[in-house]
PDB file of C-alpha atoms in Angstrom:
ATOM      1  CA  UNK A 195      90.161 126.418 111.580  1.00  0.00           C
ATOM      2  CA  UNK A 196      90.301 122.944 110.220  1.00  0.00           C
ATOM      3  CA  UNK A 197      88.777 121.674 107.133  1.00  0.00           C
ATOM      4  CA  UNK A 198      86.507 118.724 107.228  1.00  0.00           C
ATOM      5  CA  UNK A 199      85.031 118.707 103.623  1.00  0.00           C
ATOM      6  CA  UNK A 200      86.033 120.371 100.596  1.00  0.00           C
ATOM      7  CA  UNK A 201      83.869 120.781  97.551  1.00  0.00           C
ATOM      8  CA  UNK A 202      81.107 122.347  95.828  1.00  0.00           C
ATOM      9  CA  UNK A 203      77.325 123.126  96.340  1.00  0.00           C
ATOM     10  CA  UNK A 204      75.247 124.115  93.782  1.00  0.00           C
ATOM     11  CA  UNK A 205      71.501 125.440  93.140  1.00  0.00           C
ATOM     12  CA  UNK A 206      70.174 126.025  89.947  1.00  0.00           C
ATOM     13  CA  UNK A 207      73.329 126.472  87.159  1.00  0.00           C
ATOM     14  CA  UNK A 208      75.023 128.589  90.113  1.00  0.00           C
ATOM     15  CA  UNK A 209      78.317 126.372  91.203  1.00  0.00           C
ATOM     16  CA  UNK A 210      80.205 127.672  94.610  1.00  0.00           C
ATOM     17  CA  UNK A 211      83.142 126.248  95.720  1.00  0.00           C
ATOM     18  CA  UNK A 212      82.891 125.977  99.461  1.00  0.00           C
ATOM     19  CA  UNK A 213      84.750 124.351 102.528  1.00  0.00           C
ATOM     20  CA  UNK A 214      82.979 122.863 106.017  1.00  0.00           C
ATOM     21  CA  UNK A 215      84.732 123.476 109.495  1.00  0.00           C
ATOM     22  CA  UNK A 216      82.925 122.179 112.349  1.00  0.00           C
ATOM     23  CA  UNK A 217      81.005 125.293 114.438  1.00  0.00           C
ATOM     24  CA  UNK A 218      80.574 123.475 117.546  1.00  0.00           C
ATOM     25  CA  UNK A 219      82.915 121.457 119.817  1.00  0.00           C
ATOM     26  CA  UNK A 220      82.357 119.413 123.033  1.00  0.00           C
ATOM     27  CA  UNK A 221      83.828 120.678 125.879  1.00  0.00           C
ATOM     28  CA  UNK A 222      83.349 117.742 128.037  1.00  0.00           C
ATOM     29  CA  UNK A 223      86.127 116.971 130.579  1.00  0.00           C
ATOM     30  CA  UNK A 224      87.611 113.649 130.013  1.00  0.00           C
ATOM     31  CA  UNK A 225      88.756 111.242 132.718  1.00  0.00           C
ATOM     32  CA  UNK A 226      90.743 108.488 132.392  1.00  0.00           C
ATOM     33  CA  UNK A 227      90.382 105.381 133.998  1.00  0.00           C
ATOM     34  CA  UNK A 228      93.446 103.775 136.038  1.00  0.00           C
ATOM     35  CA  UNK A 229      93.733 100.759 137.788  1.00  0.00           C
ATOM     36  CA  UNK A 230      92.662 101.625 141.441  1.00  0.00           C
ATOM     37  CA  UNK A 231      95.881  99.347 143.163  1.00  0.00           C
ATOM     38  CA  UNK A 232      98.845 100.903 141.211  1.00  0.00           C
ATOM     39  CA  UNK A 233      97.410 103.623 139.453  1.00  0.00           C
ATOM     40  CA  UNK A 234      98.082 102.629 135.929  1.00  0.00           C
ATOM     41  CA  UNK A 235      96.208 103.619 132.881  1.00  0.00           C
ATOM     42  CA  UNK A 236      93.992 100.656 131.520  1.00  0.00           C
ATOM     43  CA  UNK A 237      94.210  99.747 128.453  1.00  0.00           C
ATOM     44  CA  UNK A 238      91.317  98.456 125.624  1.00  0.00           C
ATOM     45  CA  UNK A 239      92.732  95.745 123.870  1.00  0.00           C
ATOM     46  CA  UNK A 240      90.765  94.411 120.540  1.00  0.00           C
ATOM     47  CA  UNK A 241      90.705  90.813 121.207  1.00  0.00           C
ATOM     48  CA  UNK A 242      89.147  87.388 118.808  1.00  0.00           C
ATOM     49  CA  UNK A 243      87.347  85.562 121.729  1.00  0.00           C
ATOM     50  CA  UNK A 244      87.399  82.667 119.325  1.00  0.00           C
ATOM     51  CA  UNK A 245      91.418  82.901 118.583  1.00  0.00           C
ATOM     52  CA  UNK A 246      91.928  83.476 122.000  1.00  0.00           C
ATOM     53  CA  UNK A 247      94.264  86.477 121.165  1.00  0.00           C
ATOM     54  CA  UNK A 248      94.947  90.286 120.162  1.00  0.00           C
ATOM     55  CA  UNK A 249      93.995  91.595 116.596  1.00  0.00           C
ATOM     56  CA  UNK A 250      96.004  94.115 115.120  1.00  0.00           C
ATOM     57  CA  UNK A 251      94.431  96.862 112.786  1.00  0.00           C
ATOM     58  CA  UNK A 252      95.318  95.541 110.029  1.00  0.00           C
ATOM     59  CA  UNK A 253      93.828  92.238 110.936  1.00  0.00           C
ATOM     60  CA  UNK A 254      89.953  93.986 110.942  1.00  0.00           C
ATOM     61  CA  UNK A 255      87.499  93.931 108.189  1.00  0.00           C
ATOM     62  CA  UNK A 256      84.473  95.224 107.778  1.00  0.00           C
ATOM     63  CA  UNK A 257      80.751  92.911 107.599  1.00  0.00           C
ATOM     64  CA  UNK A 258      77.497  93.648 107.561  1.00  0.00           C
ATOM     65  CA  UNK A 259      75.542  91.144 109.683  1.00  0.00           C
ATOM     66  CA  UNK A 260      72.390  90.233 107.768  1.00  0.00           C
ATOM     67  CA  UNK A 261      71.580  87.150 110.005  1.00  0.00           C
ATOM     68  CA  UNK A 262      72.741  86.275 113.239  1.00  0.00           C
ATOM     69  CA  UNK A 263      76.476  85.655 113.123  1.00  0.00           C
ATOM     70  CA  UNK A 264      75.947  85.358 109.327  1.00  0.00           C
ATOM     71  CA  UNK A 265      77.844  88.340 107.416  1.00  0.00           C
ATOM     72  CA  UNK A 266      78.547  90.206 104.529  1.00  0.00           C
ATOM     73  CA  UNK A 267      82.516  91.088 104.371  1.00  0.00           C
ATOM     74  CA  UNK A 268      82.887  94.209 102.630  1.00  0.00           C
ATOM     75  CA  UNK A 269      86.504  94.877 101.304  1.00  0.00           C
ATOM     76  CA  UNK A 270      88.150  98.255 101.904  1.00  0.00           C
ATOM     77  CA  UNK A 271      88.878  99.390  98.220  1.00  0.00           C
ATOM     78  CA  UNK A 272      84.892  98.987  97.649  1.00  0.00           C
ATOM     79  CA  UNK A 273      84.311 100.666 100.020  1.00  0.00           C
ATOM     80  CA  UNK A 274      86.724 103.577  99.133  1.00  0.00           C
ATOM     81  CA  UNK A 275      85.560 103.453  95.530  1.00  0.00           C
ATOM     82  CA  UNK A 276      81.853 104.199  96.515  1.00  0.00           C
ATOM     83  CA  UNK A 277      82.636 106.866  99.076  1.00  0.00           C
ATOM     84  CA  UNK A 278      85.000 108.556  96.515  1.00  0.00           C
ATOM     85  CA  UNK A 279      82.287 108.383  93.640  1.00  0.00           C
ATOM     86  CA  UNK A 280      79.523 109.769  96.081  1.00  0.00           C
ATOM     87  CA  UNK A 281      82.198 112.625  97.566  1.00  0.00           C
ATOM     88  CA  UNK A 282      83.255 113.681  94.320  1.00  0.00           C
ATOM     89  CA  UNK A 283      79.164 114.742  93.145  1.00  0.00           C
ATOM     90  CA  UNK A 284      78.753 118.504  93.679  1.00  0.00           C
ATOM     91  CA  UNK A 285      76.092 119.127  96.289  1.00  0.00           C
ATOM     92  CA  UNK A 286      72.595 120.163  95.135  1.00  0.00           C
ATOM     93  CA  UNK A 287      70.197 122.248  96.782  1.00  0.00           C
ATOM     94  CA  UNK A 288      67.092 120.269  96.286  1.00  0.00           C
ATOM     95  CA  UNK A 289      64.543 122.312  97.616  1.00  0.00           C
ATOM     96  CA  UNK A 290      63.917 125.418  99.531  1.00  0.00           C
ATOM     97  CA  UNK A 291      61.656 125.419 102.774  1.00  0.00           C
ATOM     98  CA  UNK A 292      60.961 127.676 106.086  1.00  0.00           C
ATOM     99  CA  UNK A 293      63.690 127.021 109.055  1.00  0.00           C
ATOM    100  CA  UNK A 294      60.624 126.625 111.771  1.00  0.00           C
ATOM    101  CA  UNK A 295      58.815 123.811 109.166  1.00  0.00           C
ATOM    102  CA  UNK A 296      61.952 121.745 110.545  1.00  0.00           C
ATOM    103  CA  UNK A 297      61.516 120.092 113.942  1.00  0.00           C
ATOM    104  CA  UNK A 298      64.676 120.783 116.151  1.00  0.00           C
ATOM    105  CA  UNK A 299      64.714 116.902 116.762  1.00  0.00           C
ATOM    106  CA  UNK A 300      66.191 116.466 113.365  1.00  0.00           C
ATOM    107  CA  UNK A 301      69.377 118.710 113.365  1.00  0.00           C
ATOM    108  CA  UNK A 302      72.476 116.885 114.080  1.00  0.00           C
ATOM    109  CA  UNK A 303      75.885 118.871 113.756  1.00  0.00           C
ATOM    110  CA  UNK A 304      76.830 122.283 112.389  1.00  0.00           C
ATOM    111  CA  UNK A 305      79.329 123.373 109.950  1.00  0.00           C
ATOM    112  CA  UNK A 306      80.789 126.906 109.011  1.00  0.00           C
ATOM    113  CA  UNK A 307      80.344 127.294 105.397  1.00  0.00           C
ATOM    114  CA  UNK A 308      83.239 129.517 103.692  1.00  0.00           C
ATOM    115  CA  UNK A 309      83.831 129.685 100.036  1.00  0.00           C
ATOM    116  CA  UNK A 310      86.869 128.319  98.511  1.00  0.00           C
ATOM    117  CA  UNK A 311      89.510 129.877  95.677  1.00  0.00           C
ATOM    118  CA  UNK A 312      86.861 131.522  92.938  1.00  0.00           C
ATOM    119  CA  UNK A 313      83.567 130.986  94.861  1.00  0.00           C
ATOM    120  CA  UNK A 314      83.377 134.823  96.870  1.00  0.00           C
ATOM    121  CA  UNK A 315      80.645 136.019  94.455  1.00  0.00           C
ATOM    122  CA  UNK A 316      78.501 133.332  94.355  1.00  0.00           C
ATOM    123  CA  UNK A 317      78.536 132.416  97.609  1.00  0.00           C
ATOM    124  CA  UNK A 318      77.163 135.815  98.436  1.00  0.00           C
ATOM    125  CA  UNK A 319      74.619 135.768  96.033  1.00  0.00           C
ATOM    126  CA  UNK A 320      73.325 132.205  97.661  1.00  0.00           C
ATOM    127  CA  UNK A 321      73.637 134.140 101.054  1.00  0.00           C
ATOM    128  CA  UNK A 322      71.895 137.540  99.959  1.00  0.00           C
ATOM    129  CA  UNK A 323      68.743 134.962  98.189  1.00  0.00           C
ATOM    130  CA  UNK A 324      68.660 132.963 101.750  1.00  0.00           C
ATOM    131  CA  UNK A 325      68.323 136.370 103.178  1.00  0.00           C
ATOM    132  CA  UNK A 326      65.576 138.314 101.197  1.00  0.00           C
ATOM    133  CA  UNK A 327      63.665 134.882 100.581  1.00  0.00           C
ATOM    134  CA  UNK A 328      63.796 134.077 104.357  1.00  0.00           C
ATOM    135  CA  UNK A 329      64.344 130.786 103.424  1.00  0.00           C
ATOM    136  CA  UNK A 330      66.418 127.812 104.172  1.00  0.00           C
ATOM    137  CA  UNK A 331      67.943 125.553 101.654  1.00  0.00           C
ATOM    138  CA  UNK A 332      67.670 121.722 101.618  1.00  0.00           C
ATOM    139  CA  UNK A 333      70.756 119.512 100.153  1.00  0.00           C
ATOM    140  CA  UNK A 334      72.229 116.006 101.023  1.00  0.00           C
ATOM    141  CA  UNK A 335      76.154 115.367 101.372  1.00  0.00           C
ATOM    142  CA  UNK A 336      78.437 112.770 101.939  1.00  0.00           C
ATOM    143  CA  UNK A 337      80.650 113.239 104.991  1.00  0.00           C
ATOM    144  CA  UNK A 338      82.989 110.778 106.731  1.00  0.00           C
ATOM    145  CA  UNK A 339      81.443 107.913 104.822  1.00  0.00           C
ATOM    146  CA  UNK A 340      77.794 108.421 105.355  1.00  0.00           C
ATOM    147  CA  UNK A 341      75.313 110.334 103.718  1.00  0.00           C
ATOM    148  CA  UNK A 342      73.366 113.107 105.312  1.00  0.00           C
ATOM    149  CA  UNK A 343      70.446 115.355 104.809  1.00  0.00           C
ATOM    150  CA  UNK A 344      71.463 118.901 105.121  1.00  0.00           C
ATOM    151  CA  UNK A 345      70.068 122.420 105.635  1.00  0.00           C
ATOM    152  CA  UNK A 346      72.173 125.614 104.364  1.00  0.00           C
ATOM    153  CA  UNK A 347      71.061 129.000 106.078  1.00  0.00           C
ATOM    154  CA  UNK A 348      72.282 132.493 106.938  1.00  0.00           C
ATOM    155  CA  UNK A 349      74.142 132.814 110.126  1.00  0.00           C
ATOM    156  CA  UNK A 350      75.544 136.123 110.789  1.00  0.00           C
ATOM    157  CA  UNK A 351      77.795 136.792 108.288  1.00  0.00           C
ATOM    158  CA  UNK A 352      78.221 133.964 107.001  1.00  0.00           C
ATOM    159  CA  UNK A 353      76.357 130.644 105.948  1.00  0.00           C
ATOM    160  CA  UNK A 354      76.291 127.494 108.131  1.00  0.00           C
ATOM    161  CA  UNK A 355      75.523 123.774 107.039  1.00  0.00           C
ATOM    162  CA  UNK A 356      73.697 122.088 109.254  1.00  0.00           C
ATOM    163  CA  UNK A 357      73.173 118.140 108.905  1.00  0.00           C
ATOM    164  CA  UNK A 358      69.702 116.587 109.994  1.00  0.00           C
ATOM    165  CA  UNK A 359      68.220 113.030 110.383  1.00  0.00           C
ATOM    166  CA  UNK A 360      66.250 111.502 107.595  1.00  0.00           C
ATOM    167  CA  UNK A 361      62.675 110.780 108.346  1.00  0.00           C
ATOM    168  CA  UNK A 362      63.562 106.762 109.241  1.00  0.00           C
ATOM    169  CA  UNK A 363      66.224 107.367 111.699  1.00  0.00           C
ATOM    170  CA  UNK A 364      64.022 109.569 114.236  1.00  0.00           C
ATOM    171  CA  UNK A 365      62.109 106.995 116.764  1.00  0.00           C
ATOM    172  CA  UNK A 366      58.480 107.164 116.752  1.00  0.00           C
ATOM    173  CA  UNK A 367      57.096 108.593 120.141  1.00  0.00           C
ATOM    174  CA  UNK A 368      54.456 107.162 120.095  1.00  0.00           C
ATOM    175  CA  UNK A 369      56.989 103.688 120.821  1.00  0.00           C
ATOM    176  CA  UNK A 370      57.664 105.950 124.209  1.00  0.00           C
ATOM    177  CA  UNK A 371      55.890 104.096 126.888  1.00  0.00           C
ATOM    178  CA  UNK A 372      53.619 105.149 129.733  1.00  0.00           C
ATOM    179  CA  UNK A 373      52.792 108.591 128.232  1.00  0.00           C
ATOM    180  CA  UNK A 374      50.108 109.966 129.797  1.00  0.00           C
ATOM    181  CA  UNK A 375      46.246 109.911 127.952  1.00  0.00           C
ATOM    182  CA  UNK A 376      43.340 111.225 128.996  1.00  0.00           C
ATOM    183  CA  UNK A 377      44.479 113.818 131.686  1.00  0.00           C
ATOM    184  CA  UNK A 378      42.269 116.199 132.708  1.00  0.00           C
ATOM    185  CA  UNK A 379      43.988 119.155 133.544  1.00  0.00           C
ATOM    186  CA  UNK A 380      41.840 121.726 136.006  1.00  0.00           C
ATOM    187  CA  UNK A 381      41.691 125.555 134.770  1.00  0.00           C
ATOM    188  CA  UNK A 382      43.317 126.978 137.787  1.00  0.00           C
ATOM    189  CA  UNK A 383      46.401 125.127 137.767  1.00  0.00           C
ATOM    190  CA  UNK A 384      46.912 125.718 134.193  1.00  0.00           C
ATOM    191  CA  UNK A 385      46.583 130.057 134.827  1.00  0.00           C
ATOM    192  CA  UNK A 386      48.858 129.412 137.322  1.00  0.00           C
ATOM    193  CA  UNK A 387      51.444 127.534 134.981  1.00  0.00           C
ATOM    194  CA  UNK A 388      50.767 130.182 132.550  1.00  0.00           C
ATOM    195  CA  UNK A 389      51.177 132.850 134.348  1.00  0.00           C
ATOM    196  CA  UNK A 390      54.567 131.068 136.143  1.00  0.00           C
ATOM    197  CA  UNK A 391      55.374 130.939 132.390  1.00  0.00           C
ATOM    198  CA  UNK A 392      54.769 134.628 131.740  1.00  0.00           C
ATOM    199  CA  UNK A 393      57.042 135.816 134.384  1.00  0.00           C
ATOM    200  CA  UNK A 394      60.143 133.683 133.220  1.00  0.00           C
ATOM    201  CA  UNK A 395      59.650 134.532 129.611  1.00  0.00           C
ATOM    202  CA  UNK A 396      63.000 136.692 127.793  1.00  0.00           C
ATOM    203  CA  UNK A 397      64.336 136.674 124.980  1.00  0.00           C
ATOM    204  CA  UNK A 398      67.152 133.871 124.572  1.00  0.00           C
ATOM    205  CA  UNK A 399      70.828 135.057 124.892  1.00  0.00           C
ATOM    206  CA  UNK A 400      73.092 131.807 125.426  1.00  0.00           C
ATOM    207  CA  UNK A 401      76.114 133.884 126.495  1.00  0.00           C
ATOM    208  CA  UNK A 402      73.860 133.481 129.990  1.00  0.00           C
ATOM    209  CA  UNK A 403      73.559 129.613 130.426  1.00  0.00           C
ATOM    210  CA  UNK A 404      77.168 127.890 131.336  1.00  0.00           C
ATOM    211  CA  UNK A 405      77.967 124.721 131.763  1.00  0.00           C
ATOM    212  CA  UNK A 406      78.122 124.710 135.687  1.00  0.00           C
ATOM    213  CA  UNK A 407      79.275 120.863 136.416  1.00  0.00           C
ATOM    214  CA  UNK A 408      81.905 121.458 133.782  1.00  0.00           C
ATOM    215  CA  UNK A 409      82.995 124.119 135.769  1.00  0.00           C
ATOM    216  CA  UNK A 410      82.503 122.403 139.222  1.00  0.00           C
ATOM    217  CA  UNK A 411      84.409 119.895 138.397  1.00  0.00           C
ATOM    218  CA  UNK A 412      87.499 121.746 136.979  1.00  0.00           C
ATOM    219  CA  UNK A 413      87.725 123.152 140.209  1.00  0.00           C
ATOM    220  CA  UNK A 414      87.432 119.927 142.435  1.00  0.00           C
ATOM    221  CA  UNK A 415      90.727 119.422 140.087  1.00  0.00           C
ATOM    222  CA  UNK A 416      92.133 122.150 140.510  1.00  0.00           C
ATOM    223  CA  UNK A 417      91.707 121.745 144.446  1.00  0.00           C
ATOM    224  CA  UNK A 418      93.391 118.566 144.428  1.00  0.00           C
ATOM    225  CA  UNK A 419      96.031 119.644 142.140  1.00  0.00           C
ATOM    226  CA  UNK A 420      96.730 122.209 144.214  1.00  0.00           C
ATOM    227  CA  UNK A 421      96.810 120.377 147.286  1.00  0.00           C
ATOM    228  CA  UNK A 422      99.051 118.055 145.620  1.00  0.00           C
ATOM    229  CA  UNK A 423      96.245 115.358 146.179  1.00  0.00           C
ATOM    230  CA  UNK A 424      97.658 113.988 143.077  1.00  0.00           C
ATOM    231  CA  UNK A 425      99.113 109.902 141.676  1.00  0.00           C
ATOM    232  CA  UNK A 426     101.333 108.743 139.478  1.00  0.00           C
ATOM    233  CA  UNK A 427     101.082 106.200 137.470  1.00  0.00           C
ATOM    234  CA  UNK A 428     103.368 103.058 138.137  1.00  0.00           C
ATOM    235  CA  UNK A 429     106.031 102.168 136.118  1.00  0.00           C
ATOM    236  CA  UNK A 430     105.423  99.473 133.502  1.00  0.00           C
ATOM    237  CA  UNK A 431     107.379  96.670 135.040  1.00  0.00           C
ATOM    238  CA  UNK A 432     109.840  94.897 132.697  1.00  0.00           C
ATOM    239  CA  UNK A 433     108.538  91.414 132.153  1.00  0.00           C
ATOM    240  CA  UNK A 434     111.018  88.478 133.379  1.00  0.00           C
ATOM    241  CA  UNK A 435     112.013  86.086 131.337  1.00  0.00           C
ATOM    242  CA  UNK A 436     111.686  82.602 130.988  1.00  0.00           C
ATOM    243  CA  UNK A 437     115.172  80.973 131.859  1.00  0.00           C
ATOM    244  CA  UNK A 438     114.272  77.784 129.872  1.00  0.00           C
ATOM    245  CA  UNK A 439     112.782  79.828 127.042  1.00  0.00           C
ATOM    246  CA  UNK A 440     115.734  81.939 126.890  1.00  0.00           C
ATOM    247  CA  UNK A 441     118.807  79.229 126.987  1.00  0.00           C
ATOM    248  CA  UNK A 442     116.605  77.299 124.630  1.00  0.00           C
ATOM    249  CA  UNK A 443     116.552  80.280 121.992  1.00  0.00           C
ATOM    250  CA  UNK A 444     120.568  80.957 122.522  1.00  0.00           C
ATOM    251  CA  UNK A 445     121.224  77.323 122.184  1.00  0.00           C
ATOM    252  CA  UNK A 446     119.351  77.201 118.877  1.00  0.00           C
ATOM    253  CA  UNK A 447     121.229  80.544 117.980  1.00  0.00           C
ATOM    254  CA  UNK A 448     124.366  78.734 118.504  1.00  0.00           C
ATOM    255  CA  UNK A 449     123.492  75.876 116.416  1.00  0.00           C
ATOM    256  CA  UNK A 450     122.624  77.942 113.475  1.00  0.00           C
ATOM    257  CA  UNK A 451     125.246  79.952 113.339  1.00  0.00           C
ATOM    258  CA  UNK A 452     127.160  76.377 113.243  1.00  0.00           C
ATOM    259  CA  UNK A 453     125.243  75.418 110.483  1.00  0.00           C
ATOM    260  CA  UNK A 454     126.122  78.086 108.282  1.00  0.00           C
ATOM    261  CA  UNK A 455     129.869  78.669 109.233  1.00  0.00           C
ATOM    262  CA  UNK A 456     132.131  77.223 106.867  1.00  0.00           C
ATOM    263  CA  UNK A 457     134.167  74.326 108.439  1.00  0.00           C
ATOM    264  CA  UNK A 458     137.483  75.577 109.290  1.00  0.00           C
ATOM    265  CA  UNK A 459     140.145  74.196 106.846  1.00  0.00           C
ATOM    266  CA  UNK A 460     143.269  71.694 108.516  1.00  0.00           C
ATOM    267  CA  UNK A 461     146.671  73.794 108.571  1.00  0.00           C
ATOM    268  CA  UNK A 462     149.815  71.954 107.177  1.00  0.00           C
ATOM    269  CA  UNK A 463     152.833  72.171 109.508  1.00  0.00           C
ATOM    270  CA  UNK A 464     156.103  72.837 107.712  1.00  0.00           C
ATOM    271  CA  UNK A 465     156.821  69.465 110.125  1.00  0.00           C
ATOM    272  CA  UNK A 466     154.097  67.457 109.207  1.00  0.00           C
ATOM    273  CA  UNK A 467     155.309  68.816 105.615  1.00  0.00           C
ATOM    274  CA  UNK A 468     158.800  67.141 105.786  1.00  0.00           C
ATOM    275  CA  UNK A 469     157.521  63.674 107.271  1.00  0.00           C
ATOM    276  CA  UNK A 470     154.974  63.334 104.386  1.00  0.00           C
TER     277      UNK A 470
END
């Protein structure tokens, strides 16, 4: 399983050596799009609408726009400095707090926690504390250049890292228009909802909810595969030249090379020798 972040968390004077790999991955099927006469992928080009023209990679900085198309260009290496400064702090556990005290609107991604070279025994101990406390630990990271809250709680046999929104970046509902006020809600319709509730209450097991489009569609490819309702892609066309263009650069060849051969020196006939 791949590593995404390698370092240390910490709580109290206990120091654990630990590695992230992501827990979750998205399974969504991706479709190219092709151009719909010949069947060619299409391609994104980053282009300077005020140049006029393409900009290669290493043509892009980074800005922060504090004022309409007035910026801030931030170089790379300060950039790099900070994010290496921030990366190389050990992560603290900053608090501990009850899992259901966190709204599910702020968890983000999740992370396998496993301990690194030296770290078995204390990652344990953090694990068997999470476990008899029934608690959840609260910690902030740095991870692909951006800081993130965090929680770190017992999953299975292991513990899993779980990154969460801070307070500022979760929209206010009550921003959410035309929510409803004031409805009065008769008695008998709510029983009924209740009791419609009641009868499709279980307990959760996720190994019984699948992802039935994903599936749908894998077979509506499949079909056509099958049926060799299939395309290929055109190929990419040489582009012709430009006669003119072309003479014009072998002519200008030509007269370089003139430039810097060495003029040819006169032979001296034996004949030419004898009338001198």
């Amino acid at each position: 399983m791949h590593t995404v972040w390698k370092g240390s968390i910490s709580f109290g004077l206990v120091n654990i050596p630990v590695k992230l790999h992501t827990a979750t991955e998205n399974k969504d099927i991706k479709l190219r799009q092709l151009h719909k006469k010949c069947h060619t992928p299409i391609n994104y080009q980053k282009r300077c609408p005020d140049c006029e023209e393409e900009v290669a990679q290493e043509d892009i900085v980074k800005a922060y726009e504090y004022a309409k198309n007035k910026f801030v260009v931030l170089d790379a290496e300060d950039l790099e400095q900070l994010k290496k400064e921030q990366e190389e702090k050990a992560v603290e556990i900053i608090d501990f707090v009850k899992l259901e005290e966190i709204d599910p609107i702020y968890f983000e991604k999740s992370y396998f926690m496993a301990p690194d070279a030296g770290g078995a025994k204390a990652y344990s101990l953090l694990k068997e504390a999470l476990n008899e406390s029934g608690k959840i630990g609260i910690a902030k990271i740095i991870i692909r250049s951006k800081e993130q809250l965090a929680v770190v709680r017992v999953y299975k046999e292991g513990l899993i890292m779980e990154t969460i929104h801070f307070p500022d970046e979760v929209r206010k509902i009550e921003d959410v228009p035309n929510l409803p006020e004031g409805q009065k809600i008769v008695k008998k319709e709510l029983d009924t909802a209740l009791l419609l509730v009641e009868q499709l209450t279980t307990t959760f097991d996720p190994e019984k909810y699948h992802d039935e489009y994903r599936t749908a569609l894998m077979d509506l490819i499949e079909e056509k595969k099958t049926g060799k309702k299939t395309v290929t892609a055109t190929d990419k066309k040489p582009k012709e030249s430009n006669v003119t263009d072309l003479m014009s650069a072998l002519q200008a060849s030509i007269d370089k090379t003139k430039k810097k051969k060495p003029a040819a020196k006169k032979r001296t006939t034996a004949k030419a020798k004898k009338n001198a």
